[in-house]
Every structure is written in structure tokens, then in C-alpha cells.
PDB file of C-alpha atoms and ligand atoms in Angstrom:
ATOM      1  CA  MET M 420      -1.543-123.462  -6.648  1.00 89.00           C
ATOM      2  CA  GLN M 421       1.139-125.957  -7.643  1.00 93.00           C
ATOM      3  CA  CYS M 422       2.820-128.094  -4.954  1.00 95.00           C
ATOM      4  CA  PRO M 423       6.490-126.968  -4.622  1.00 95.00           C
ATOM      5  CA  PHE M 424       7.518-130.534  -3.703  1.00 96.00           C
ATOM      6  CA  CYS M 425       5.927-132.651  -6.441  1.00 97.00           C
ATOM      7  CA  THR M 426       4.415-129.978  -8.788  1.00 94.00           C
ATOM      8  CA  SER M 427       0.957-131.522  -8.499  1.00 95.00           C
ATOM      9  CA  GLU M 428      -1.870-129.027  -9.076  1.00 95.00           C
ATOM     10  CA  ASP M 429      -4.031-130.879  -6.537  1.00 96.00           C
ATOM     11  CA  THR M 430      -3.488-128.794  -3.375  1.00 96.00           C
ATOM     12  CA  ARG M 431      -6.025-127.429  -0.913  1.00 96.00           C
ATOM     13  CA  VAL M 432      -6.110-124.663   1.681  1.00 97.00           C
ATOM     14  CA  ILE M 433      -6.238-126.025   5.242  1.00 97.00           C
ATOM     15  CA  ASP M 434      -5.888-122.701   7.079  1.00 97.00           C
ATOM     16  CA  SER M 435      -6.196-119.036   6.109  1.00 97.00           C
ATOM     17  CA  ARG M 436      -5.605-115.980   8.297  1.00 96.00           C
ATOM     18  CA  PRO M 437      -4.764-112.270   7.986  1.00 94.00           C
ATOM     19  CA  VAL M 438      -1.184-111.322   8.955  1.00 92.00           C
ATOM     20  CA  GLU M 439       0.994-108.173   8.931  1.00 85.00           C
ATOM     21  CA  ASP M 440      -1.829-106.027  10.359  1.00 84.00           C
ATOM     22  CA  GLY M 441      -4.233-107.311   7.752  1.00 86.00           C
ATOM     23  CA  SER M 442      -2.153-106.273   4.746  1.00 82.00           C
ATOM     24  CA  ALA M 443      -1.504-109.902   3.809  1.00 89.00           C
ATOM     25  CA  ILE M 444      -3.249-113.284   3.990  1.00 94.00           C
ATOM     26  CA  ARG M 445      -1.283-116.337   5.050  1.00 96.00           C
ATOM     27  CA  ARG M 446      -2.532-119.700   3.803  1.00 96.00           C
ATOM     28  CA  ARG M 447      -1.415-123.178   4.780  1.00 97.00           C
ATOM     29  CA  ARG M 448      -1.866-125.616   1.945  1.00 97.00           C
ATOM     30  CA  GLU M 449      -1.655-129.376   1.740  1.00 97.00           C
ATOM     31  CA  CYS M 450      -0.829-131.392  -1.336  1.00 97.00           C
ATOM     32  CA  ALA M 451      -3.246-134.260  -2.017  1.00 97.00           C
ATOM     33  CA  SER M 452      -0.578-136.143  -4.017  1.00 97.00           C
ATOM     34  CA  CYS M 453       2.472-136.137  -1.718  1.00 97.00           C
ATOM     35  CA  GLY M 454       0.945-134.935   1.558  1.00 97.00           C
ATOM     36  CA  ASN M 455       3.478-132.122   2.082  1.00 97.00           C
ATOM     37  CA  ARG M 456       2.317-128.795   3.486  1.00 97.00           C
ATOM     38  CA  PHE M 457       3.480-125.335   2.445  1.00 97.00           C
ATOM     39  CA  THR M 458       2.593-121.685   3.061  1.00 96.00           C
ATOM     40  CA  THR M 459       1.547-118.968   0.626  1.00 95.00           C
ATOM     41  CA  TYR M 460       1.071-115.225   1.176  1.00 93.00           C
ATOM     42  CA  GLU M 461      -1.299-112.977  -0.683  1.00 92.00           C
ATOM     43  CA  ARG M 462      -0.495-109.252  -0.835  1.00 85.00           C
ATOM     44  CA  ALA M 463      -1.675-106.313  -2.914  1.00 80.00           C
ATOM     45  CA  ASP M 464       0.720-105.614  -5.743  1.00 78.00           C
ATOM     46  CA  ILE M 465       1.353-101.979  -4.796  1.00 77.00           C
ATOM     47  CA  PRO M 466       2.398 -99.916  -7.809  1.00 84.00           C
ATOM     48  CA  LEU M 467       5.454 -97.702  -7.725  1.00 90.00           C
ATOM     49  CA  ILE M 468       4.525 -94.119  -8.603  1.00 93.00           C
ATOM     50  CA  VAL M 469       6.690 -91.472 -10.265  1.00 93.00           C
ATOM     51  CA  ARG M 470       6.341 -87.777  -9.480  1.00 93.00           C
ATOM     52  CA  LYS M 471       7.244 -85.782 -12.569  1.00 91.00           C
ATOM     53  CA  ARG M 472       8.965 -82.407 -12.497  1.00 88.00           C
ATOM     54  CA  ASP M 473       5.619 -80.658 -13.065  1.00 92.00           C
ATOM     55  CA  GLY M 474       4.127 -82.507 -10.079  1.00 93.00           C
ATOM     56  CA  ARG M 475       2.007 -84.977 -12.030  1.00 94.00           C
ATOM     57  CA  LEU M 476       1.976 -88.576 -10.801  1.00 94.00           C
ATOM     58  CA  GLU M 477       2.171 -91.554 -13.109  1.00 93.00           C
ATOM     59  CA  PRO M 478       2.905 -95.273 -12.757  1.00 92.00           C
ATOM     60  CA  PHE M 479       6.577 -96.260 -12.826  1.00 92.00           C
ATOM     61  CA  GLU M 480       7.272 -97.979 -16.139  1.00 91.00           C
ATOM     62  CA  ILE M 481      10.540 -99.847 -16.449  1.00 91.00           C
ATOM     63  CA  ASP M 482      10.072 -99.800 -20.245  1.00 93.00           C
ATOM     64  CA  LYS M 483      10.533 -96.021 -20.272  1.00 91.00           C
ATOM     65  CA  VAL M 484      13.776 -96.305 -18.300  1.00 93.00           C
ATOM     66  CA  ARG M 485      14.905 -99.113 -20.633  1.00 93.00           C
ATOM     67  CA  ALA M 486      14.175 -96.938 -23.694  1.00 92.00           C
ATOM     68  CA  GLY M 487      16.206 -94.054 -22.217  1.00 91.00           C
ATOM     69  CA  LEU M 488      19.130 -96.341 -21.411  1.00 92.00           C
ATOM     70  CA  ARG M 489      18.950 -98.013 -24.836  1.00 92.00           C
ATOM     71  CA  SER M 490      19.088 -94.747 -26.748  1.00 92.00           C
ATOM     72  CA  ALA M 491      21.964 -93.478 -24.564  1.00 92.00           C
ATOM     73  CA  LEU M 492      23.847 -96.757 -25.137  1.00 93.00           C
ATOM     74  CA  ALA M 493      23.046 -97.024 -28.865  1.00 91.00           C
ATOM     75  CA  ASP M 494      26.129 -98.325 -30.750  1.00 90.00           C
ATOM     76  CA  ARG M 495      28.157 -98.372 -27.512  1.00 90.00           C
ATOM     77  CA  PRO M 496      29.935-101.529 -26.322  1.00 86.00           C
ATOM     78  CA  VAL M 497      27.882-103.029 -23.491  1.00 85.00           C
ATOM     79  CA  GLU M 498      27.381-106.671 -22.500  1.00 81.00           C
ATOM     80  CA  GLY M 499      24.023-108.130 -23.472  1.00 75.00           C
ATOM     81  CA  ASN M 500      22.559-108.673 -20.021  1.00 86.00           C
ATOM     82  CA  ARG M 501      24.161-105.705 -18.295  1.00 89.00           C
ATOM     83  CA  LEU M 502      21.302-103.435 -19.337  1.00 90.00           C
ATOM     84  CA  GLU M 503      18.727-105.687 -17.662  1.00 90.00           C
ATOM     85  CA  ARG M 504      20.827-105.994 -14.505  1.00 92.00           C
ATOM     86  CA  VAL M 505      21.085-102.210 -14.310  1.00 92.00           C
ATOM     87  CA  LEU M 506      17.325-101.876 -14.857  1.00 93.00           C
ATOM     88  CA  ASN M 507      16.651-104.288 -11.989  1.00 91.00           C
ATOM     89  CA  GLN M 508      18.973-102.287  -9.738  1.00 92.00           C
ATOM     90  CA  ILE M 509      17.326 -98.990 -10.669  1.00 92.00           C
ATOM     91  CA  ARG M 510      13.880-100.425  -9.927  1.00 89.00           C
ATOM     92  CA  ASP M 511      15.032-101.919  -6.603  1.00 87.00           C
ATOM     93  CA  GLU M 512      16.643 -98.610  -5.613  1.00 88.00           C
ATOM     94  CA  ALA M 513      13.443 -96.748  -6.518  1.00 87.00           C
ATOM     95  CA  ARG M 514      11.300 -99.201  -4.513  1.00 84.00           C
ATOM     96  CA  ALA M 515      13.605 -98.813  -1.528  1.00 84.00           C
ATOM     97  CA  ARG M 516      12.751 -95.089  -1.507  1.00 81.00           C
ATOM     98  CA  GLY M 517       9.080 -95.790  -0.895  1.00 84.00           C
ATOM     99  CA  ARG M 518       5.874 -95.778  -2.916  1.00 87.00           C
ATOM    100  CA  VAL M 519       6.486 -92.479  -4.692  1.00 92.00           C
ATOM    101  CA  VAL M 520       9.788 -91.666  -6.353  1.00 92.00           C
ATOM    102  CA  SER M 521      10.630 -88.482  -8.250  1.00 92.00           C
ATOM    103  CA  SER M 522      11.614 -88.591 -11.909  1.00 90.00           C
ATOM    104  CA  ASP M 523      14.740 -86.655 -10.860  1.00 89.00           C
ATOM    105  CA  ASN M 524      15.772 -89.490  -8.550  1.00 90.00           C
ATOM    106  CA  ILE M 525      15.356 -91.994 -11.356  1.00 92.00           C
ATOM    107  CA  GLY M 526      17.323 -89.789 -13.763  1.00 91.00           C
ATOM    108  CA  ARG M 527      20.155 -89.447 -11.245  1.00 90.00           C
ATOM    109  CA  ALA M 528      20.166 -93.223 -10.675  1.00 92.00           C
ATOM    110  CA  VAL M 529      20.459 -93.780 -14.446  1.00 93.00           C
ATOM    111  CA  LEU M 530      23.382 -91.312 -14.598  1.00 91.00           C
ATOM    112  CA  GLU M 531      25.137 -93.040 -11.689  1.00 91.00           C
ATOM    113  CA  HIS M 532      24.969 -96.349 -13.529  1.00 93.00           C
ATOM    114  CA  LEU M 533      25.947 -94.907 -16.917  1.00 92.00           C
ATOM    115  CA  ALA M 534      28.981 -93.209 -15.371  1.00 91.00           C
ATOM    116  CA  ARG M 535      30.262 -96.699 -14.522  1.00 90.00           C
ATOM    117  CA  ILE M 536      29.307 -98.254 -17.878  1.00 91.00           C
ATOM    118  CA  ASP M 537      30.213 -95.821 -20.646  1.00 91.00           C
ATOM    119  CA  HIS M 538      31.146 -92.139 -20.646  1.00 90.00           C
ATOM    120  CA  VAL M 539      29.704 -91.399 -24.096  1.00 91.00           C
ATOM    121  CA  ALA M 540      26.360 -92.864 -23.031  1.00 92.00           C
ATOM    122  CA  TYR M 541      26.559 -90.846 -19.802  1.00 91.00           C
ATOM    123  CA  LEU M 542      27.043 -87.593 -21.726  1.00 90.00           C
ATOM    124  CA  ARG M 543      24.223 -88.437 -24.143  1.00 90.00           C
ATOM    125  CA  PHE M 544      21.819 -89.107 -21.294  1.00 91.00           C
ATOM    126  CA  ALA M 545      23.006 -86.112 -19.265  1.00 88.00           C
ATOM    127  CA  SER M 546      22.537 -83.777 -22.243  1.00 87.00           C
ATOM    128  CA  VAL M 547      18.846 -84.715 -22.417  1.00 83.00           C
ATOM    129  CA  TYR M 548      18.183 -85.162 -18.720  1.00 80.00           C
ATOM    130  CA  LYS M 549      20.019 -82.015 -17.618  1.00 75.00           C
ATOM    131  CA  GLU M 550      18.877 -80.063 -20.683  1.00 74.00           C
ATOM    132  CA  PHE M 551      22.345 -79.013 -21.812  1.00 70.00           C
ATOM    133  CA  GLU M 552      22.363 -75.628 -23.494  1.00 74.00           C
ATOM    134  CA  GLY M 553      25.942 -75.267 -24.656  1.00 74.00           C
ATOM    135  CA  THR M 554      29.425 -76.732 -24.808  1.00 75.00           C
ATOM    136  CA  GLY M 555      30.106 -75.428 -21.282  1.00 80.00           C
ATOM    137  CA  ASP M 556      27.619 -77.982 -19.986  1.00 80.00           C
ATOM    138  CA  PHE M 557      29.510 -80.822 -21.689  1.00 78.00           C
ATOM    139  CA  GLU M 558      32.827 -79.566 -20.343  1.00 81.00           C
ATOM    140  CA  ARG M 559      31.425 -79.436 -16.816  1.00 83.00           C
ATOM    141  CA  GLU M 560      30.197 -83.042 -17.097  1.00 81.00           C
ATOM    142  CA  MET M 561      33.536 -84.197 -18.535  1.00 81.00           C
ATOM    143  CA  VAL M 562      35.277 -82.746 -15.487  1.00 82.00           C
ATOM    144  CA  GLU M 563      32.734 -84.495 -13.290  1.00 81.00           C
ATOM    145  CA  LEU M 564      33.362 -87.847 -15.009  1.00 82.00           C
ATOM    146  CA  GLN M 565      37.128 -87.473 -14.690  1.00 81.00           C
ATOM    147  CA  ARG M 566      36.746 -86.631 -11.008  1.00 83.00           C
ATOM    148  CA  ARG M 567      34.780 -89.886 -10.509  1.00 77.00           C
ATOM    149  CA  ASP M 568      37.501 -91.935 -12.177  1.00 71.00           C
ATOM    150  CA  ASN M 569      40.248 -90.642  -9.895  1.00 67.00           C
TER     151      ASN M 569
HETATM  152 ZN1   ZN C1018       2.962-132.549  -3.612  1.00 85.64          ZN
END
């Protein structure tokens, strides 16, 4: 573990104890180069799980959300880093819901963001996500988008 003060790799653990009801380990470390002390925490990296419409569970993969957003936004004007910012927000929102999030919740979160970014991309994504069957579905979503803008 690198020292945050002088970046030396020569640090040692001087104390180690379980905290947070045993779900984490707190370690005090001391740097042999500069003598400063600092604290580290070790926790399990708990995966976020997605419940699909058919009930199956699978690991949350931000790459899948990115691919969906990319294809909805293909050829649409969008700032370079906006996509990544939106992806971070979608992941944070999903995490805030707990360990298991439904694919419907993720789809709705994507739609919420697309509604603010680009209406064409919104309609593209909605047509797949909501399984549009006819022009009536598009008209309903157009009305919905206009309502949001007012
Ligand atoms: Zn140091």
C-alpha cells in the first residue's frame, strides 16, 4: 500500500481490527519513509445484481447499459463525456436502490436521462424497451415528451 503523503511503497500495518459489525477491516499503517500514519479499510466488493423481467438474476454490467445508450444516441448530437456522466448516475441510482435492481428500473432510469438529452434517442430507446407495436405507441410517447418540456 502506497503512502498517501510521500508515495513510498514502504508502509507497514501497525494495527488491524474488524469494524462495522465485522463487514470491514480497519488498518492503521505507518510509512517507513516519512513516518506519517494513515488508515485503510477493506470491504467485500459486493456486486450489484439485476433481476430480469423473467425473474432471472444476473450481474449488473455497465457495458450493457452503455451499449443501449450508444445505439439510441447513434448519430445524435451529444457531448463526448455526457454519456459517461449519465452512466455513472444510472449506476449510482441503481446502487442506491439496494443490492438487487430490476431491469425495468434501469430501463426507466435510461429513459429519464434520454428525455433530457435527446428526444430522437428517447423514442429509439423507448421503442425497444417498451416494445412498441404501432404508430400509436410513438404518438403516446411524443405527447409524454411534450408534457415533460412544459
Ligand atoms: Zn510516507
